[in-house]
Amino acid sequence: MSDSTSMPEPDDTAAAASGATAADAPVAPLRSIRQSLGAIVLGFEVIVVFLAALVIWGLAQGGVEGSLPSWVALAAGGVIILALIVTIGLLRYSWAYTLGWVIQVLILASGFLNPAMFVVGALFGGMWWYCMVTGARIDRERAAAAAQWKEQQ
């Protein structure tokens, strides 16, 4: 509902005073859907890996002969968590997606320490795969639509 007596937005007043138009304003590049979905999956994985490391550490406290020392579970979990957080920040580079796949394989391989991690690794690996495929498809479609719109201008 537009009213001719409505007050202009503060941004409109500043743009009108400077003589700038909306077309002159710098446009920030859109964030890749693939990057956003990857960051979401890795962010949730940080929480799950933290909890899984605590579970594996707690189970190792029993002192079963031939098992890993209990501190190894916490150290390995901490390294994977750090790798996940760093990868989230690096997703703007194309090689970081390969790093994401490597981390997915490491989490799946942690199933040898606790068989439940095979399920967790498979679930997150599947989500990572889906987000990579779907995100790339949406980014391609969005780029094609933007190019078509630009041609029409």
XYZ file of C-alpha atoms in Angstrom, residues 145-153:
9
model
C 18.794 -16.354 -14.859
C 21.075 -13.423 -13.959
C 22.738 -13.570 -17.380
C 19.333 -13.646 -19.090
C 18.159 -10.695 -17.001
C 21.329 -8.762 -17.826
C 20.771 -9.380 -21.546
C 17.276 -7.933 -21.265
C 18.592 -4.711 -19.707
